[in-house]
Amino acid sequence: MRVHFTVNGRPQQADDVWEGESLLYVLRERMGLPGSKNACEQGECGSCTVRLDGVPVCACLVAAGQAEGREVTTVEGLADYARHRADAHPGSGCAARGCGTGLDEARAWQAAPGPDGPPLSPVQQAFIDAGAVQCGFCTPGLLVAADELLEQRPSPSDQDIREALSGNLCRCTGYEKILDAVRLAAARTKAAVRP
Ligand code: FES
Ligand code: FES
């Protein structure tokens, strides 16, 4: 079957998708977007988290056909998404389809902080600054989940953060640095919008 959907704000299609194929497989293997990680493929670890119509989901548990006509945001489009959200419509995603991250741009995207690197979203920068990245395997899923949390709750409590990230497992950091990173991103976002 052919699946039409929007990935990082741009319309895409995938051909010859078989019925049992996951959204994660389509993103990684057909579209060349390996940011969403394949760790357990059973909905247990959250490494494959993407947003589907704005809601964080485990892409390994979503059949590609279920994405027909829907909006997918991956970690490769997160910086653009966050920047556009801040500039154009604070507090929500973009349904206009006229903006977003093209496939080639998304494939080439790398987190390279500094003046020569692409701009990072607030959560991406905070994860780096708080030392919340070690092997980085869990990081894409955490970033997508944390960004959605801050969109919904710009000033989350620790309980909010723990609940929002409860489906994302990290084998390296012990979570304290990750919590610090989300707190830092929230504080910076709050400071940036304060009149
Ligand atoms: S790879 Fe999807 S939840 Fe682990
Ligand atoms: S940083 Fe290695 S699994 Fe989280």
Tab-separated table of C-alpha atoms and ligand atoms in Angstrom:
chain	number	residue	atom	x	y	z
A	1	MET	CA	0.000	0.000	0.000
A	2	ARG	CA	0.972	3.610	-0.365
A	3	VAL	CA	0.960	5.802	2.742
A	4	HIS	CA	0.704	9.586	2.588
A	5	PHE	CA	1.598	11.533	5.657
A	6	THR	CA	3.368	14.639	6.820
A	7	VAL	CA	6.827	14.262	8.291
A	8	ASN	CA	8.289	17.269	10.064
A	9	GLY	CA	5.820	19.578	8.360
A	10	ARG	CA	6.313	18.373	4.790
A	11	PRO	CA	4.048	15.985	2.852
A	12	GLN	CA	5.690	12.601	2.165
A	13	GLN	CA	4.654	9.235	0.819
A	14	ALA	CA	5.930	5.709	1.259
A	15	ASP	CA	5.248	3.063	-1.386
A	16	ASP	CA	4.897	-0.706	-1.106
A	17	VAL	CA	4.353	-0.607	2.631
A	18	TRP	CA	3.210	-3.987	3.897
A	19	GLU	CA	0.429	-4.231	6.432
A	20	GLY	CA	2.570	-5.161	9.408
A	21	GLU	CA	5.227	-2.532	8.797
A	22	SER	CA	5.765	-0.091	11.638
A	23	LEU	CA	5.975	3.655	11.406
A	24	LEU	CA	9.437	3.339	12.943
A	25	TYR	CA	10.583	1.110	10.089
A	26	VAL	CA	9.227	3.512	7.485
A	27	LEU	CA	10.930	6.490	9.114
A	28	ARG	CA	14.287	4.794	9.586
A	29	GLU	CA	14.594	2.438	6.655
A	30	ARG	CA	12.524	4.037	3.931
A	31	MET	CA	12.921	7.729	4.709
A	32	GLY	CA	16.469	7.644	6.003
A	33	LEU	CA	15.603	9.262	9.327
A	34	PRO	CA	17.450	7.207	11.945
A	35	GLY	CA	16.968	9.685	14.800
A	36	SER	CA	14.129	7.637	16.279
A	37	LYS	CA	15.970	4.681	17.750
A	38	ASN	CA	15.002	1.049	17.522
A	39	ALA	CA	15.868	-0.544	20.840
A	40	CYS	CA	13.153	-2.923	22.045
A	41	GLU	CA	10.583	-2.753	19.237
A	42	GLN	CA	7.970	-3.616	21.867
A	43	GLY	CA	6.835	-0.279	23.234
A	44	GLU	CA	8.917	-0.705	26.380
A	45	CYS	CA	11.782	1.766	26.109
A	46	GLY	CA	10.514	4.937	24.418
A	47	SER	CA	13.662	5.273	22.282
A	48	CYS	CA	11.492	5.469	19.165
A	49	THR	CA	9.182	8.229	20.430
A	50	VAL	CA	7.803	10.565	17.767
A	51	ARG	CA	4.786	12.828	17.781
A	52	LEU	CA	1.754	11.650	15.835
A	53	ASP	CA	-0.736	14.489	15.421
A	54	GLY	CA	1.082	16.136	18.307
A	55	VAL	CA	0.865	13.204	20.701
A	56	PRO	CA	4.032	11.320	21.701
A	57	VAL	CA	3.813	7.684	20.619
A	58	CYS	CA	6.158	4.736	20.329
A	59	ALA	CA	6.696	4.573	16.578
A	60	CYS	CA	7.499	0.865	16.853
A	61	LEU	CA	3.920	0.188	17.962
A	62	VAL	CA	2.232	2.280	15.266
A	63	ALA	CA	1.453	0.506	12.001
A	64	ALA	CA	2.623	2.685	9.143
A	65	GLY	CA	-0.872	2.564	7.653
A	66	GLN	CA	-2.220	4.240	10.787
A	67	ALA	CA	-0.176	7.318	9.914
A	68	GLU	CA	-2.144	7.885	6.682
A	69	GLY	CA	-3.063	11.553	6.451
A	70	ARG	CA	-1.480	12.382	9.796
A	71	GLU	CA	1.343	14.566	11.065
A	72	VAL	CA	4.566	13.008	12.314
A	73	THR	CA	7.317	14.961	14.029
A	74	THR	CA	10.668	13.278	14.579
A	75	VAL	CA	13.705	14.410	16.478
A	76	GLU	CA	15.300	15.546	13.203
A	77	GLY	CA	12.576	18.182	12.853
A	78	LEU	CA	12.401	19.133	16.507
A	79	ALA	CA	14.582	22.243	16.367
A	80	ASP	CA	12.649	23.664	13.436
A	81	TYR	CA	9.375	22.721	15.033
A	82	ALA	CA	10.261	24.414	18.326
A	83	ARG	CA	11.547	27.527	16.605
A	84	HIS	CA	8.494	27.861	14.400
A	85	ARG	CA	6.214	27.262	17.371
A	86	ALA	CA	7.922	30.008	19.330
A	87	ASP	CA	7.830	32.438	16.418
A	88	ALA	CA	4.487	31.788	14.774
A	89	HIS	CA	2.056	30.244	17.194
A	90	PRO	CA	3.324	29.903	20.739
A	91	GLY	CA	1.930	26.920	22.550
A	92	SER	CA	0.935	24.730	19.618
A	93	GLY	CA	2.225	22.890	16.607
A	94	CYS	CA	1.807	23.884	12.986
A	95	ALA	CA	-0.895	22.479	10.769
A	96	ALA	CA	-0.153	24.724	7.812
A	97	ARG	CA	2.131	22.225	6.021
A	98	GLY	CA	3.812	25.155	4.353
A	99	CYS	CA	6.727	25.136	6.751
A	100	GLY	CA	8.846	22.441	8.291
A	101	THR	CA	11.968	20.441	7.647
A	102	GLY	CA	12.506	18.861	4.236
A	103	LEU	CA	13.632	15.243	4.006
A	104	ASP	CA	17.151	16.006	2.797
A	105	GLU	CA	17.599	18.620	5.475
A	106	ALA	CA	16.272	16.228	8.123
A	107	ARG	CA	18.584	13.437	6.939
A	108	ALA	CA	21.558	15.761	7.204
A	109	TRP	CA	20.588	17.213	10.573
A	110	GLN	CA	23.133	16.761	13.357
A	111	ALA	CA	23.281	18.194	16.834
A	112	ALA	CA	26.374	20.350	16.484
A	113	PRO	CA	26.133	23.083	19.091
A	114	GLY	CA	28.058	26.256	18.578
A	115	PRO	CA	28.043	29.091	16.095
A	116	ASP	CA	28.591	26.823	13.091
A	117	GLY	CA	26.015	24.203	13.980
A	118	PRO	CA	22.292	24.282	13.275
A	119	PRO	CA	20.177	25.980	15.928
A	120	LEU	CA	19.036	23.586	18.636
A	121	SER	CA	15.659	23.570	20.348
A	122	PRO	CA	15.596	24.642	24.007
A	123	VAL	CA	15.349	21.037	25.208
A	124	GLN	CA	18.212	19.915	22.981
A	125	GLN	CA	20.468	22.677	24.262
A	126	ALA	CA	19.439	21.998	27.856
A	127	PHE	CA	20.243	18.274	27.537
A	128	ILE	CA	23.741	19.204	26.406
A	129	ASP	CA	24.241	21.890	29.034
A	130	ALA	CA	22.942	19.706	31.872
A	131	GLY	CA	25.082	16.737	30.836
A	132	ALA	CA	22.011	14.603	30.244
A	133	VAL	CA	23.459	12.753	27.247
A	134	GLN	CA	25.823	9.832	27.621
A	135	CYS	CA	25.560	7.130	24.973
A	136	GLY	CA	22.636	9.100	23.537
A	137	PHE	CA	20.541	6.133	22.544
A	138	CYS	CA	17.560	7.192	24.647
A	139	THR	CA	18.033	10.897	23.931
A	140	PRO	CA	15.898	11.353	20.794
A	141	GLY	CA	12.851	9.833	22.466
A	142	LEU	CA	13.404	11.843	25.620
A	143	LEU	CA	13.776	15.056	23.646
A	144	VAL	CA	10.523	14.526	21.761
A	145	ALA	CA	8.665	13.648	24.981
A	146	ALA	CA	10.184	16.534	26.951
A	147	ASP	CA	9.444	19.047	24.211
A	148	GLU	CA	5.797	17.978	24.163
A	149	LEU	CA	5.621	18.256	27.951
A	150	LEU	CA	6.937	21.818	27.877
A	151	GLU	CA	4.508	22.701	25.101
A	152	GLN	CA	1.640	21.513	27.299
A	153	ARG	CA	3.071	22.619	30.637
A	154	PRO	CA	5.662	25.364	30.391
A	155	SER	CA	6.266	25.212	34.168
A	156	PRO	CA	6.076	21.495	34.978
A	157	SER	CA	6.440	20.137	38.481
A	158	ASP	CA	8.943	17.374	39.122
A	159	GLN	CA	6.011	14.983	39.218
A	160	ASP	CA	4.866	16.217	35.789
A	161	ILE	CA	8.342	15.624	34.379
A	162	ARG	CA	8.617	12.158	35.885
A	163	GLU	CA	5.200	11.196	34.546
A	164	ALA	CA	5.870	12.598	31.061
A	165	LEU	CA	9.160	10.728	30.798
A	166	SER	CA	8.062	7.569	32.574
A	167	GLY	CA	7.877	5.647	29.301
A	168	ASN	CA	11.446	6.496	28.318
A	169	LEU	CA	14.182	4.278	29.658
A	170	CYS	CA	17.814	5.330	29.975
A	171	ARG	CA	20.531	2.817	30.756
A	172	CYS	CA	23.244	5.374	31.413
A	173	THR	CA	22.390	8.535	33.309
A	174	GLY	CA	20.329	7.541	36.315
A	175	TYR	CA	17.759	10.159	35.250
A	176	GLU	CA	18.858	13.003	37.567
A	177	LYS	CA	20.657	14.827	34.760
A	178	ILE	CA	17.686	14.273	32.506
A	179	LEU	CA	15.367	15.831	35.084
A	180	ASP	CA	17.837	18.699	35.466
A	181	ALA	CA	17.793	19.227	31.702
A	182	VAL	CA	14.017	19.478	31.517
A	183	ARG	CA	13.963	21.854	34.491
A	184	LEU	CA	16.641	23.946	32.784
A	185	ALA	CA	14.740	24.087	29.483
A	186	ALA	CA	11.576	25.115	31.330
A	187	ALA	CA	13.401	27.838	33.275
A	188	ARG	CA	15.040	29.221	30.144
A	189	THR	CA	11.785	29.195	28.187
A	190	LYS	CA	10.049	30.989	31.044
A	191	ALA	CA	12.813	33.577	31.266
A	192	ALA	CA	12.678	34.139	27.506
A	193	VAL	CA	8.940	34.920	27.475
A	194	ARG	CA	8.880	36.968	30.689
A	195	PRO	CA	7.985	40.591	29.809
B	1	FES	S1	11.897	0.743	20.258
B	1	FES	FE1	9.868	1.479	20.445
B	1	FES	S2	9.512	1.527	22.579
B	1	FES	FE2	11.475	0.613	22.387
B	2	FES	S1	22.190	8.095	27.612
B	2	FES	FE1	22.587	6.006	27.192
B	2	FES	S2	20.639	5.059	27.325
B	2	FES	FE2	20.304	7.075	27.967
